[in-house]
């Protein structure tokens, strides 16, 4: 009897240990998915559902007041693609995007390199470059709208004091794009600079000390050590700048009192065009079609950006490896 009880106890212990091991394996295997699941649940509700719902609206005749109408298939896409306003807004979007993103990344890199020096009061300077980011976009647009005023703006006053003709910021295409790009750069350059600075702070200082001992100057260490090690962060900033730059709305919307992108739509972006179709013309079907076209354009440009930057990064890495082999 005693032997049977002991066997029963041993069997329970074995089952308990087996269950514990099984739970431990499940914990290791499934816990990471549970930890990240809240993000994807929120994304499914706040991101994926609106995306799919917009696709559903884009294939219907949908009015802001009347609601859902007949199924029209791709008619809304064909209609907006044959309208000149769509291509005009697409051109404006790319123009403002290029004028803002390229200088923004380059200047942010330069600011981060300066902040990486052992400056006095470096916390003050680092916080200072982030201040424009915390200013509301509407406030930035109002301030810069006064600076870029056609008649009484501060910039035109300075230009006229030099005996030059004033620039028609709200009339001509390129000046209006430069003005809007300046607002975007003002807000986001400091933010990107801090991202670059955080990456620079992670670079081992031994690399710089060894390079300085070998006679390298500041520019050489920046070009040969800092930039190669910052490539993943540079790719990340370029991708996020691409996604944000193609969705410019606040600055363009607030650049004048009307908010339609200019009298001749000279700075109307795709997001402003979506706003006009949806809320002024009350045609949600066409607005959703443009929104989906913008989404596909962003995906395409982001993939091209990623492939180009990865190719450049791979080429530079191969050169570094060849150079390192030559030094051995």
Short mmCIF file of C-alpha atoms in Angstrom, two decimals:
data_model
loop_
_atom_site.label_atom_id
_atom_site.label_comp_id
_atom_site.label_asym_id
_atom_site.label_seq_id
_atom_site.Cartn_x
_atom_site.Cartn_y
_atom_site.Cartn_z
CA UNK A 1 0.00 0.00 0.00
CA UNK A 2 2.81 2.32 0.94
CA UNK A 3 4.64 1.48 -2.30
CA UNK A 4 1.52 2.25 -4.38
CA UNK A 5 1.11 5.63 -2.65
CA UNK A 6 4.75 6.48 -3.27
CA UNK A 7 4.35 5.62 -6.96
CA UNK A 8 1.26 7.82 -7.14
CA UNK A 9 3.17 10.72 -5.55
CA UNK A 10 6.05 10.28 -7.99
CA UNK A 11 3.63 10.25 -10.92
CA UNK A 12 2.06 13.51 -9.72
CA UNK A 13 5.50 15.07 -9.35
CA UNK A 14 6.44 14.02 -12.88
CA UNK A 15 3.20 15.43 -14.30
CA UNK A 16 3.69 18.66 -12.33
CA UNK A 17 7.24 19.05 -13.64
CA UNK A 18 6.12 18.28 -17.19
CA UNK A 19 3.34 20.85 -16.96
CA UNK A 20 5.77 23.40 -15.55
CA UNK A 21 8.16 22.82 -18.45
CA UNK A 22 5.34 23.09 -20.95
CA UNK A 23 4.13 26.38 -19.44
CA UNK A 24 7.70 27.66 -19.45
CA UNK A 25 8.05 26.86 -23.16
CA UNK A 26 4.73 28.56 -23.92
CA UNK A 27 5.86 31.56 -21.89
CA UNK A 28 9.10 31.88 -23.89
CA UNK A 29 7.33 31.31 -27.21
CA UNK A 30 4.15 33.40 -26.83
CA UNK A 31 4.96 36.13 -24.29
CA UNK A 32 6.69 38.44 -26.83
CA UNK A 33 3.58 38.30 -29.02
CA UNK A 34 1.35 39.15 -26.05
CA UNK A 35 3.56 42.10 -25.12
CA UNK A 36 3.34 43.66 -28.59
CA UNK A 37 -0.28 42.71 -29.20
CA UNK A 38 -1.77 45.93 -27.65
CA UNK A 39 -0.05 48.02 -30.33
CA UNK A 40 -1.42 45.89 -33.14
CA UNK A 41 -4.89 45.83 -31.61
CA UNK A 42 -4.90 49.64 -31.44
CA UNK A 43 -3.45 49.81 -34.95
CA UNK A 44 -6.17 47.50 -36.25
CA UNK A 45 -8.85 49.80 -34.82
CA UNK A 46 -7.22 53.19 -35.48
CA UNK A 47 -5.20 52.43 -38.64
CA UNK A 48 -6.23 49.31 -40.50
CA UNK A 49 -9.99 49.75 -40.20
CA UNK A 50 -9.99 53.37 -41.53
CA UNK A 51 -7.71 52.23 -44.36
CA UNK A 52 -10.06 49.42 -45.41
CA UNK A 53 -13.14 51.57 -44.87
CA UNK A 54 -11.65 54.28 -47.11
CA UNK A 55 -11.10 51.64 -49.80
CA UNK A 56 -14.77 50.64 -49.47
CA UNK A 57 -15.91 54.28 -49.77
CA UNK A 58 -13.64 54.89 -52.78
CA UNK A 59 -15.52 52.36 -54.91
CA UNK A 60 -18.93 53.86 -54.14
CA UNK A 61 -20.77 57.04 -55.02
CA UNK A 62 -20.61 58.52 -51.52
CA UNK A 63 -21.91 61.96 -50.57
CA UNK A 64 -21.20 63.73 -47.30
CA UNK A 65 -24.92 64.33 -46.67
CA UNK A 66 -26.58 61.55 -48.66
CA UNK A 67 -24.23 58.82 -47.50
CA UNK A 68 -23.51 55.62 -49.41
CA UNK A 69 -24.74 55.41 -52.99
CA UNK A 70 -24.28 52.96 -55.83
CA UNK A 71 -21.23 50.81 -56.37
CA UNK A 72 -19.12 52.50 -59.09
CA UNK A 73 -16.00 50.34 -59.08
CA UNK A 74 -12.89 52.26 -60.17
CA UNK A 75 -14.83 55.18 -61.64
CA UNK A 76 -13.74 57.56 -58.85
CA UNK A 77 -10.08 56.68 -59.45
CA UNK A 78 -10.42 57.22 -63.22
CA UNK A 79 -12.19 60.55 -62.68
CA UNK A 80 -9.56 62.02 -60.36
CA UNK A 81 -6.70 60.72 -62.51
CA UNK A 82 -8.13 62.54 -65.53
CA UNK A 83 -8.46 65.83 -63.65
CA UNK A 84 -5.69 68.39 -63.91
CA UNK A 85 -6.15 69.41 -60.30
CA UNK A 86 -4.91 66.01 -59.12
CA UNK A 87 -1.69 66.24 -61.12
CA UNK A 88 -1.20 69.85 -60.06
CA UNK A 89 -1.53 68.91 -56.39
CA UNK A 90 0.78 65.93 -56.92
CA UNK A 91 3.43 68.21 -58.45
CA UNK A 92 3.09 70.68 -55.59
CA UNK A 93 3.34 67.88 -53.02
CA UNK A 94 6.58 66.54 -54.50
CA UNK A 95 8.05 70.01 -54.90
CA UNK A 96 7.40 70.98 -51.27
CA UNK A 97 8.53 67.54 -50.12
CA UNK A 98 11.90 67.82 -51.90
CA UNK A 99 12.42 71.42 -50.76
CA UNK A 100 11.77 70.42 -47.16
CA UNK A 101 13.12 66.90 -46.70
CA UNK A 102 16.56 67.16 -48.34
CA UNK A 103 17.73 70.36 -46.57
CA UNK A 104 16.10 69.14 -43.38
CA UNK A 105 18.15 65.92 -43.19
CA UNK A 106 21.41 67.66 -44.15
CA UNK A 107 20.98 70.53 -41.68
CA UNK A 108 19.88 68.13 -38.94
CA UNK A 109 23.06 66.12 -39.46
CA UNK A 110 25.16 69.27 -39.19
CA UNK A 111 23.38 70.45 -36.03
CA UNK A 112 23.76 67.02 -34.45
CA UNK A 113 27.48 66.99 -35.26
CA UNK A 114 27.90 70.38 -33.57
CA UNK A 115 25.85 69.33 -30.54
CA UNK A 116 27.99 66.22 -30.26
CA UNK A 117 30.95 68.43 -29.37
CA UNK A 118 31.71 69.12 -25.74
CA UNK A 119 29.85 72.44 -25.68
CA UNK A 120 29.24 74.51 -22.59
CA UNK A 121 25.60 74.32 -21.55
CA UNK A 122 25.00 71.46 -23.98
CA UNK A 123 21.68 70.54 -22.34
CA UNK A 124 20.42 74.06 -23.03
CA UNK A 125 21.41 73.86 -26.71
CA UNK A 126 19.92 70.40 -27.10
CA UNK A 127 16.63 71.50 -25.60
CA UNK A 128 16.71 74.64 -27.70
CA UNK A 129 16.72 72.80 -31.02
CA UNK A 130 13.64 70.86 -29.92
CA UNK A 131 11.58 73.95 -29.05
CA UNK A 132 10.20 74.50 -32.60
CA UNK A 133 8.83 70.97 -32.52
CA UNK A 134 6.60 71.68 -29.51
CA UNK A 135 5.12 74.79 -31.13
CA UNK A 136 1.70 74.11 -32.63
CA UNK A 137 1.73 73.91 -36.45
CA UNK A 138 -1.00 76.55 -36.65
CA UNK A 139 1.10 78.97 -34.57
CA UNK A 140 4.12 78.31 -36.79
CA UNK A 141 2.03 78.92 -39.90
CA UNK A 142 0.65 82.20 -38.52
CA UNK A 143 4.12 83.48 -37.62
CA UNK A 144 5.67 82.52 -40.95
CA UNK A 145 2.65 83.82 -42.82
CA UNK A 146 3.50 87.26 -41.46
CA UNK A 147 7.18 86.82 -42.24
CA UNK A 148 6.38 85.86 -45.83
CA UNK A 149 3.74 88.53 -46.35
CA UNK A 150 3.74 89.89 -49.91
CA UNK A 151 3.38 93.57 -48.99
CA UNK A 152 4.30 94.01 -45.36
CA UNK A 153 6.24 90.85 -44.57
CA UNK A 154 9.54 91.11 -42.72
CA UNK A 155 11.46 89.23 -45.41
CA UNK A 156 10.16 91.38 -48.25
CA UNK A 157 10.88 94.51 -46.21
CA UNK A 158 14.50 93.37 -45.85
CA UNK A 159 14.68 92.59 -49.57
CA UNK A 160 13.25 95.97 -50.55
CA UNK A 161 15.66 97.74 -48.21
CA UNK A 162 18.42 96.31 -50.41
CA UNK A 163 16.79 97.87 -53.47
CA UNK A 164 15.44 94.58 -54.84
CA UNK A 165 11.97 93.70 -56.04
CA UNK A 166 9.74 92.02 -53.42
CA UNK A 167 9.01 88.32 -53.83
CA UNK A 168 5.39 87.34 -54.43
CA UNK A 169 5.29 84.56 -51.85
CA UNK A 170 1.53 84.02 -52.15
CA UNK A 171 1.34 84.36 -55.93
CA UNK A 172 4.22 82.56 -57.60
CA UNK A 173 4.65 78.80 -57.42
CA UNK A 174 8.27 78.31 -56.36
CA UNK A 175 8.35 81.09 -53.71
CA UNK A 176 5.19 79.71 -52.11
CA UNK A 177 6.71 76.23 -52.02
CA UNK A 178 9.92 77.60 -50.46
CA UNK A 179 7.91 79.44 -47.81
CA UNK A 180 5.90 76.33 -46.86
CA UNK A 181 9.02 74.15 -46.90
CA UNK A 182 10.69 76.66 -44.55
CA UNK A 183 7.86 76.16 -42.03
CA UNK A 184 8.25 72.39 -42.24
CA UNK A 185 12.01 72.61 -41.83
CA UNK A 186 11.64 74.95 -38.86
CA UNK A 187 9.51 72.41 -36.99
CA UNK A 188 11.23 69.15 -37.85
CA UNK A 189 14.94 69.90 -38.24
CA UNK A 190 15.62 70.03 -34.49
CA UNK A 191 13.63 66.85 -33.89
CA UNK A 192 15.66 64.94 -36.49
CA UNK A 193 18.87 66.50 -35.15
CA UNK A 194 18.20 64.97 -31.73
CA UNK A 195 17.63 61.55 -33.33
CA UNK A 196 20.99 61.86 -35.11
CA UNK A 197 22.62 63.11 -31.91
CA UNK A 198 21.36 60.10 -29.94
CA UNK A 199 22.89 57.81 -32.57
CA UNK A 200 26.17 59.76 -32.50
CA UNK A 201 26.35 59.44 -28.74
CA UNK A 202 26.24 55.64 -29.15
CA UNK A 203 29.36 55.60 -31.34
CA UNK A 204 32.30 54.29 -29.26
CA UNK A 205 34.69 57.13 -28.47
CA UNK A 206 37.63 54.79 -28.97
CA UNK A 207 37.11 55.04 -32.72
CA UNK A 208 37.51 58.83 -32.64
CA UNK A 209 40.55 58.67 -30.36
CA UNK A 210 42.26 56.15 -32.63
CA UNK A 211 41.46 58.25 -35.70
CA UNK A 212 42.80 61.45 -34.06
CA UNK A 213 46.00 59.64 -33.07
CA UNK A 214 46.35 58.61 -36.73
CA UNK A 215 46.11 62.28 -37.70
CA UNK A 216 42.49 62.51 -38.86
CA UNK A 217 40.77 65.87 -38.48
CA UNK A 218 37.15 66.53 -37.46
CA UNK A 219 35.77 66.38 -40.99
CA UNK A 220 37.59 63.14 -41.76
CA UNK A 221 36.34 61.44 -38.60
CA UNK A 222 32.81 62.65 -39.32
CA UNK A 223 32.94 61.36 -42.90
CA UNK A 224 34.76 58.09 -42.24
CA UNK A 225 33.42 57.08 -38.81
CA UNK A 226 30.25 58.94 -37.92
CA UNK A 227 28.38 58.78 -41.21
CA UNK A 228 28.98 55.06 -41.88
CA UNK A 229 27.82 54.14 -38.37
CA UNK A 230 24.75 56.38 -38.68
CA UNK A 231 23.44 54.77 -41.87
CA UNK A 232 20.56 52.81 -40.22
CA UNK A 233 19.40 55.99 -38.45
CA UNK A 234 19.76 58.04 -41.64
CA UNK A 235 17.61 55.51 -43.50
CA UNK A 236 15.02 55.68 -40.71
CA UNK A 237 14.92 59.50 -40.77
CA UNK A 238 14.69 59.56 -44.57
CA UNK A 239 11.77 57.11 -44.52
CA UNK A 240 9.88 59.01 -41.82
CA UNK A 241 10.58 62.33 -43.57
CA UNK A 242 9.26 60.84 -46.80
CA UNK A 243 6.06 59.63 -45.18
CA UNK A 244 5.51 62.93 -43.35
CA UNK A 245 6.62 65.14 -46.24
CA UNK A 246 4.08 63.68 -48.64
CA UNK A 247 1.26 64.35 -46.16
CA UNK A 248 1.88 68.08 -45.65
CA UNK A 249 -1.39 69.74 -44.68
CA UNK A 250 -1.23 72.20 -41.76
CA UNK A 251 1.38 74.54 -43.18
CA UNK A 252 -0.20 74.64 -46.64
CA UNK A 253 -3.72 75.00 -45.20
CA UNK A 254 -2.73 77.97 -43.03
CA UNK A 255 -0.55 79.77 -45.59
CA UNK A 256 -3.44 82.06 -46.48
CA UNK A 257 -6.87 82.86 -45.09
CA UNK A 258 -8.78 80.80 -47.67
CA UNK A 259 -6.95 77.52 -47.23
CA UNK A 260 -7.47 76.23 -50.76
CA UNK A 261 -3.82 76.22 -51.77
CA UNK A 262 -3.75 79.61 -53.47
CA UNK A 263 -5.91 81.43 -56.01
CA UNK A 264 -4.46 79.28 -58.81
CA UNK A 265 -3.89 76.25 -56.53
CA UNK A 266 -0.18 77.02 -56.77
CA UNK A 267 0.57 75.34 -53.41
CA UNK A 268 -2.39 72.97 -53.15
CA UNK A 269 -1.06 69.62 -51.94
CA UNK A 270 -2.74 66.23 -52.24
CA UNK A 271 -4.03 66.42 -48.67
CA UNK A 272 -5.57 69.82 -49.38
CA UNK A 273 -7.11 68.35 -52.52
CA UNK A 274 -8.61 65.53 -50.46
CA UNK A 275 -10.00 68.11 -48.05
CA UNK A 276 -11.55 70.08 -50.91
CA UNK A 277 -13.16 67.01 -52.46
CA UNK A 278 -14.48 65.68 -49.16
CA UNK A 279 -15.65 68.79 -47.32
CA UNK A 280 -16.20 71.42 -50.00
CA UNK A 281 -17.51 69.28 -52.85
CA UNK A 282 -18.91 66.72 -50.38
CA UNK A 283 -17.76 63.87 -52.60
CA UNK A 284 -16.32 61.32 -50.20
CA UNK A 285 -15.95 58.71 -52.93
CA UNK A 286 -13.45 60.77 -54.93
CA UNK A 287 -11.74 62.05 -51.77
CA UNK A 288 -11.23 58.44 -50.66
CA UNK A 289 -9.88 57.54 -54.11
CA UNK A 290 -7.27 60.32 -53.85
CA UNK A 291 -6.45 59.21 -50.29
CA UNK A 292 -5.75 55.69 -51.50
CA UNK A 293 -3.67 56.98 -54.41
CA UNK A 294 -1.64 59.03 -51.93
CA UNK A 295 -1.20 55.95 -49.75
CA UNK A 296 0.11 53.93 -52.70
CA UNK A 297 2.45 56.77 -53.73
CA UNK A 298 3.88 56.95 -50.19
CA UNK A 299 4.44 53.18 -50.13
CA UNK A 300 6.13 53.31 -53.55
CA UNK A 301 8.42 56.25 -52.65
CA UNK A 302 9.28 54.72 -49.27
CA UNK A 303 10.26 51.41 -50.91
CA UNK A 304 12.36 53.23 -53.55
CA UNK A 305 14.01 55.29 -50.81
CA UNK A 306 14.77 52.19 -48.79
CA UNK A 307 16.24 50.31 -51.76
CA UNK A 308 18.41 53.26 -52.84
CA UNK A 309 19.75 53.99 -49.35
CA UNK A 310 20.37 50.29 -48.68
CA UNK A 311 22.23 49.99 -51.99
CA UNK A 312 24.35 53.05 -51.17
CA UNK A 313 24.99 51.66 -47.70
CA UNK A 314 26.00 48.25 -49.11
CA UNK A 315 28.38 49.84 -51.62
CA UNK A 316 30.04 51.91 -48.88
CA UNK A 317 30.34 48.85 -46.62
CA UNK A 318 32.04 46.88 -49.38
CA UNK A 319 34.51 49.73 -49.90
CA UNK A 320 35.25 49.80 -46.17
CA UNK A 321 35.84 46.04 -46.11
CA UNK A 322 38.14 46.24 -49.14
CA UNK A 323 40.03 49.11 -47.51
CA UNK A 324 40.33 47.17 -44.24
CA UNK A 325 41.70 44.11 -46.08
CA UNK A 326 44.25 46.30 -47.81
CA UNK A 327 45.48 47.63 -44.48
CA UNK A 328 46.07 44.09 -43.10
#
